[in-house]
C-alpha positions as CSV (number, residue, x, y, z in Angstrom):
1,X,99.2,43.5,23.0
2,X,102.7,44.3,22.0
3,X,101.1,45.6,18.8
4,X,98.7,47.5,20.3
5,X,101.0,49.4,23.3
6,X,103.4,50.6,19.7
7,X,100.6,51.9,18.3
8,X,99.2,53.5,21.5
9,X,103.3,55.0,22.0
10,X,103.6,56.2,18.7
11,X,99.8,57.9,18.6
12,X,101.1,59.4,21.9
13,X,104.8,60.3,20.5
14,X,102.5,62.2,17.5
15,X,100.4,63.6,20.0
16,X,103.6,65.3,21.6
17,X,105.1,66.4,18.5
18,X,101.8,68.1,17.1
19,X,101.9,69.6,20.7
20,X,105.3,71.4,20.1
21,X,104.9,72.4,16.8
22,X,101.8,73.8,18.0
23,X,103.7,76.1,20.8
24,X,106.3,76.5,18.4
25,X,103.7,78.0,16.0
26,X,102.5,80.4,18.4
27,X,105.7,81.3,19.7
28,X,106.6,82.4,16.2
29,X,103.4,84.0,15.4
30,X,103.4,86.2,18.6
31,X,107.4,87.5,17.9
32,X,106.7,87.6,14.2
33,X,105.6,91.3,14.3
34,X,106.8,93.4,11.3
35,X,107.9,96.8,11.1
36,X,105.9,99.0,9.3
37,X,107.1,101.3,6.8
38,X,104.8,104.0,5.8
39,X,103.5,104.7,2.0
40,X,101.3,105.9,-0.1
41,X,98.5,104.0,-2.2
42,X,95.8,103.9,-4.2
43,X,93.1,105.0,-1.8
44,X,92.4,108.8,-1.3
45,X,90.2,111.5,-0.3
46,X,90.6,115.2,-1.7
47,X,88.9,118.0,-0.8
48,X,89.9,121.8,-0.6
49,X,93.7,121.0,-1.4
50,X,93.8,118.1,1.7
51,X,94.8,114.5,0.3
52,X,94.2,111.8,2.7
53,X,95.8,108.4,1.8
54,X,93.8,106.1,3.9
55,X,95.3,102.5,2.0
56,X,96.8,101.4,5.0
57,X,94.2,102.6,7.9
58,X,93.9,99.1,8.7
59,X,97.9,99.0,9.3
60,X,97.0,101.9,11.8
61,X,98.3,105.0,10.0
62,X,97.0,107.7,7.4
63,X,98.9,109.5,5.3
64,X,98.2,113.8,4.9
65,X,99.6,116.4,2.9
66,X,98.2,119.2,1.9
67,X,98.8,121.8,-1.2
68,X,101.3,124.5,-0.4
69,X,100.0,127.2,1.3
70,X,101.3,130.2,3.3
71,X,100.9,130.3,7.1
72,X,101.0,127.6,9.8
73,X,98.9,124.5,9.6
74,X,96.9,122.6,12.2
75,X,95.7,119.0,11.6
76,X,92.8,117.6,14.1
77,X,92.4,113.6,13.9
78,X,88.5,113.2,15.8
79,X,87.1,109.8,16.9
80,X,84.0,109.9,19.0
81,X,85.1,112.4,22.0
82,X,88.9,111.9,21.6
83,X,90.7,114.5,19.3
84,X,94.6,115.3,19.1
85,X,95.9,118.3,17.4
86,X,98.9,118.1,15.3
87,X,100.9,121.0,13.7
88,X,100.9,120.2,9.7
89,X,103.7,121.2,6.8
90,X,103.1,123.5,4.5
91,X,105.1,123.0,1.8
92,X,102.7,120.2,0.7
93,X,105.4,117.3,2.2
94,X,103.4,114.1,3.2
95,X,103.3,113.3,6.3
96,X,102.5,110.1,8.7
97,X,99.7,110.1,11.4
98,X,98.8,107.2,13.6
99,X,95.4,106.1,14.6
100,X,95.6,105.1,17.9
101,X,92.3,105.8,18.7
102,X,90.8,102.4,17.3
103,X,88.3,101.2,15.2
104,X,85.7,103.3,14.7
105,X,84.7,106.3,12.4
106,X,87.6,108.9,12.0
107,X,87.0,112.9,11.3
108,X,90.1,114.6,9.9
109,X,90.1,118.3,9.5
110,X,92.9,121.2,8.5
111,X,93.0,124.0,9.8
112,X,95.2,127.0,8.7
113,X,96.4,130.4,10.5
114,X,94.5,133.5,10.2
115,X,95.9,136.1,13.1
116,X,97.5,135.1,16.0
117,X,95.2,131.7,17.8
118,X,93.0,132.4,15.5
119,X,93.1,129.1,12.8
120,X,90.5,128.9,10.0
121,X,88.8,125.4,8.4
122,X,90.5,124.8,5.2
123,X,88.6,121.2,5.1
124,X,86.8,118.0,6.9
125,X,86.6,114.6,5.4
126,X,85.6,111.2,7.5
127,X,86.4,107.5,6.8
128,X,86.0,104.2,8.7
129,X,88.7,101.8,10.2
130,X,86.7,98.4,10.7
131,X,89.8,96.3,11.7
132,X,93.5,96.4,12.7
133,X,96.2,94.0,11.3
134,X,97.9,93.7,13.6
135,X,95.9,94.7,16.6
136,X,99.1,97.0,17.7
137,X,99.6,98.0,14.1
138,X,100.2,101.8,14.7
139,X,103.0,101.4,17.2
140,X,105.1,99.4,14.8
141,X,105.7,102.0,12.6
142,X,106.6,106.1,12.4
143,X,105.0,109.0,12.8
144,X,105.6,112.7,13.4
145,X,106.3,112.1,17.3
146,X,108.4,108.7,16.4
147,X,109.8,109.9,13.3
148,X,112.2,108.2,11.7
149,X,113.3,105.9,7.7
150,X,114.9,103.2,7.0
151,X,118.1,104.8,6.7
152,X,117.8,106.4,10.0
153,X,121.0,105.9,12.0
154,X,119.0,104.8,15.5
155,X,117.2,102.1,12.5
156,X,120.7,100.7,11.9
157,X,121.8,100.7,15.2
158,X,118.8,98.7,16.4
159,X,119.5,95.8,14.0
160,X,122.9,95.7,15.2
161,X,122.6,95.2,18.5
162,X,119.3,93.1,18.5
163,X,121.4,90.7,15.8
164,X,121.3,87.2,16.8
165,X,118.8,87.6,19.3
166,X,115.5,85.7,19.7
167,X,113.1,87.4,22.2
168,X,111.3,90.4,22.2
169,X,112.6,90.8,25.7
170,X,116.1,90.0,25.1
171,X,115.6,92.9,22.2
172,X,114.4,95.5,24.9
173,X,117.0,94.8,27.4
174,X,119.8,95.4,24.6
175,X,118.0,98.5,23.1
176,X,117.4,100.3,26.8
177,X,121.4,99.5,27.8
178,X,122.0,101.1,24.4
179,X,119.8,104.3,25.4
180,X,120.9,104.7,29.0
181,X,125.1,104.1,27.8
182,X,124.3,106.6,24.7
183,X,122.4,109.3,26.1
184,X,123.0,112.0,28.6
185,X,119.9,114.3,30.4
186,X,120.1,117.5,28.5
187,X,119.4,119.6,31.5
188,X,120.0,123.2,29.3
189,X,117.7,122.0,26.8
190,X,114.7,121.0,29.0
191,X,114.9,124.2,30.5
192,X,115.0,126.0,26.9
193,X,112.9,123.6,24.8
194,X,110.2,125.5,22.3
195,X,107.0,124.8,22.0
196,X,106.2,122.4,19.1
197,X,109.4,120.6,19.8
198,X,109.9,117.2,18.0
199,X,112.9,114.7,18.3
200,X,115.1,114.5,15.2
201,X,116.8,110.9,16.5
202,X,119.9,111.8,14.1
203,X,120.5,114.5,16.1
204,X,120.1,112.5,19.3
205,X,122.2,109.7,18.2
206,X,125.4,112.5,16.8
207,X,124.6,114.5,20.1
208,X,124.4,112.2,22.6
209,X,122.1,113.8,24.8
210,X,118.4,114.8,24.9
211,X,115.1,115.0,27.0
212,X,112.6,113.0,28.0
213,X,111.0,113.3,24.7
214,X,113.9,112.2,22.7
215,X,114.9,109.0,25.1
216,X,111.3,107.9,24.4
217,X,110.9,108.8,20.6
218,X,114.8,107.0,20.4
219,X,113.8,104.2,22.3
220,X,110.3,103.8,19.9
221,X,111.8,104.1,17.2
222,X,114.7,101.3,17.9
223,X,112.1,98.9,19.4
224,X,109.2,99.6,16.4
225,X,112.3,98.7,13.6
226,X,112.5,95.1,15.3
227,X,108.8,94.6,15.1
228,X,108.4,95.1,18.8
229,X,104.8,97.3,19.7
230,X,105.8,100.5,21.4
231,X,104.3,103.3,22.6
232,X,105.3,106.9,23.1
233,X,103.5,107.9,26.0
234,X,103.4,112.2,27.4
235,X,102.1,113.0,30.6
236,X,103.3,113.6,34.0
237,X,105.4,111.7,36.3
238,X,104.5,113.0,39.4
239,X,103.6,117.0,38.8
240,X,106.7,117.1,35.8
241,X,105.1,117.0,32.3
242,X,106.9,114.0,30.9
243,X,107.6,111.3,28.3
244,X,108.0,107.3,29.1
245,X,107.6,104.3,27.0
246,X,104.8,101.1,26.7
247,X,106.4,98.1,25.1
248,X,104.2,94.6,24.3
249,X,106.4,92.3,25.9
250,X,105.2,87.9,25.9
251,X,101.3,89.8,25.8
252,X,102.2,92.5,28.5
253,X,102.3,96.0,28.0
254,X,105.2,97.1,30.1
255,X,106.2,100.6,31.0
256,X,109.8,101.5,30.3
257,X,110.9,104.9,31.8
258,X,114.6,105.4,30.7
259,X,114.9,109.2,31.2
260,X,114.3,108.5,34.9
261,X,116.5,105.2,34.9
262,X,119.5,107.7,33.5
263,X,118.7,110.2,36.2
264,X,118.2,108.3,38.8
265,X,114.7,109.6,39.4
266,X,112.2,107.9,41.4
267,X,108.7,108.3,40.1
268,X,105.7,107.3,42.0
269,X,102.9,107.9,40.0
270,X,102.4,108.3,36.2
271,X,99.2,110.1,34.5
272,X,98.8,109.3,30.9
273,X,98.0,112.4,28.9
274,X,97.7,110.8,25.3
275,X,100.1,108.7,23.4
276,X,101.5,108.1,19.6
């Protein structure tokens, strides 16, 4: 009997043990997200000067340039009845797009400047994205809203403050009291702000101020370098057009609104326009 209630204790002492290691697995799978850092491959499609690098679709990002041309450039990313416009270099620079669309069949065309709104198809070329890995692959890395290197100073930063600790959640509370102490509402600039504006986080960080735009693309940026899924998300807040945050947090997607937390503004409903 003795015999048997040691070997029923220590089958049950194994039990427990494969039980923890089993959360403890998970734990460290679900926190274990990497950062992505964009770059080109092997896989391409050409067509009318356009290169698509389309290696890493299935990390959630394409990769476009296109051959040096005069006059502005358009890029349209299409996936079923969803399209988002984005303006395009051309000085033949490569540059990073997300798909945030999803799986599916992707259409992406160039378009280049004839006279005034008048743009002109310089080329279309499709491909497929079958799978994601990981599912929130494209907001772990950069793109031209959320732009940003590895030497970026707000990269740096983030790895400094988020040193030492071990939840994704501990992470967003340091790198949102980082924002909100950093950055001031730059209430000259929202009222002067061009169209085609986008955040350059050096800038931000050496400035110490910005608009919505740039608290969100900062606070991306920051978060996406620790391997935390985040969103950048434009729409309104109430009838203003604005920019917030969605962060993955324990499964979650949580909204994080910093521009409003640093103006004390209370907002009572938000309208997602589309996000990056």
């Amino acid at each position: 009997m003795r015999a048997m209630t040691r070997k029923i204790r220590g089958h049950s002492m194994a039990a427990g043990l494969l039980a923890v290691f089993v959360v403890l697995l998970c734990a460290i799978v679900l926190a274990a997200q990497s950062p992505i850092w964009p770059e080109t491959g092997n896989k391409t499609l050409k067509k009318s000067g356009t290169v698509i690098d389309i290696t890493h679709a299935d990390q959630g990002y394409i990769m476009v340039k296109q051959e040096k041309a005069s006059g502005d450039l358009k890029l349209r990313v299409e996936k079923g009845k969803n399209t988002l416009t984005y303006d395009l270099n051309s000085n033949g620079n490569w540059e990073v797009f997300p798909l945030q669309l999803g799986e599916g069949k992707y259409k992406v065309s160039v378009f280049k400047r004839k006279s005034g709104k008048k743009y002109a198809s310089v080329s279309s070329q499709t491909f497929t994205v079958s799978s994601f890995s990981p599912e929130e692959a494209c907001f772990l890395g950069p793109n031209q809203y959320v732009n940003y290197t590895q030497s970026t100073k707000a990269v740096a930063k983030a790895a400094e403050i988020c040193g030492g600790l071990s939840s994704d959640s501990e992470k967003l509370e340091a790198v949102s009291k980082f924002v909100l102490k950093t950055l001031q509402y730059d209430y000259i600039l929202a009222l002067n702000v061009s169209t085609g504006y986008l955040p350059d986080l050096d800038a931000v960080l050496d400035g110490g101020k910005g608009i919505c735009f740039d608290y969100a693309a900062l606070t991306a940026c920051m978060l996406r370098s620790q391997g935390i899924p985040t969103q950048l998300c434009i729409g309104y807040a109430d009838k203003v057009y604005h920019a917030w945050n969605m962060v993955l947090i324990d499964g979650e997607w949580k909204r994080i609104d910093l521009t409003a937390e640093s103006t004390a503004t209370k907002v009572k409903k938000y309208s997602l326009e589309r996000y990056y």
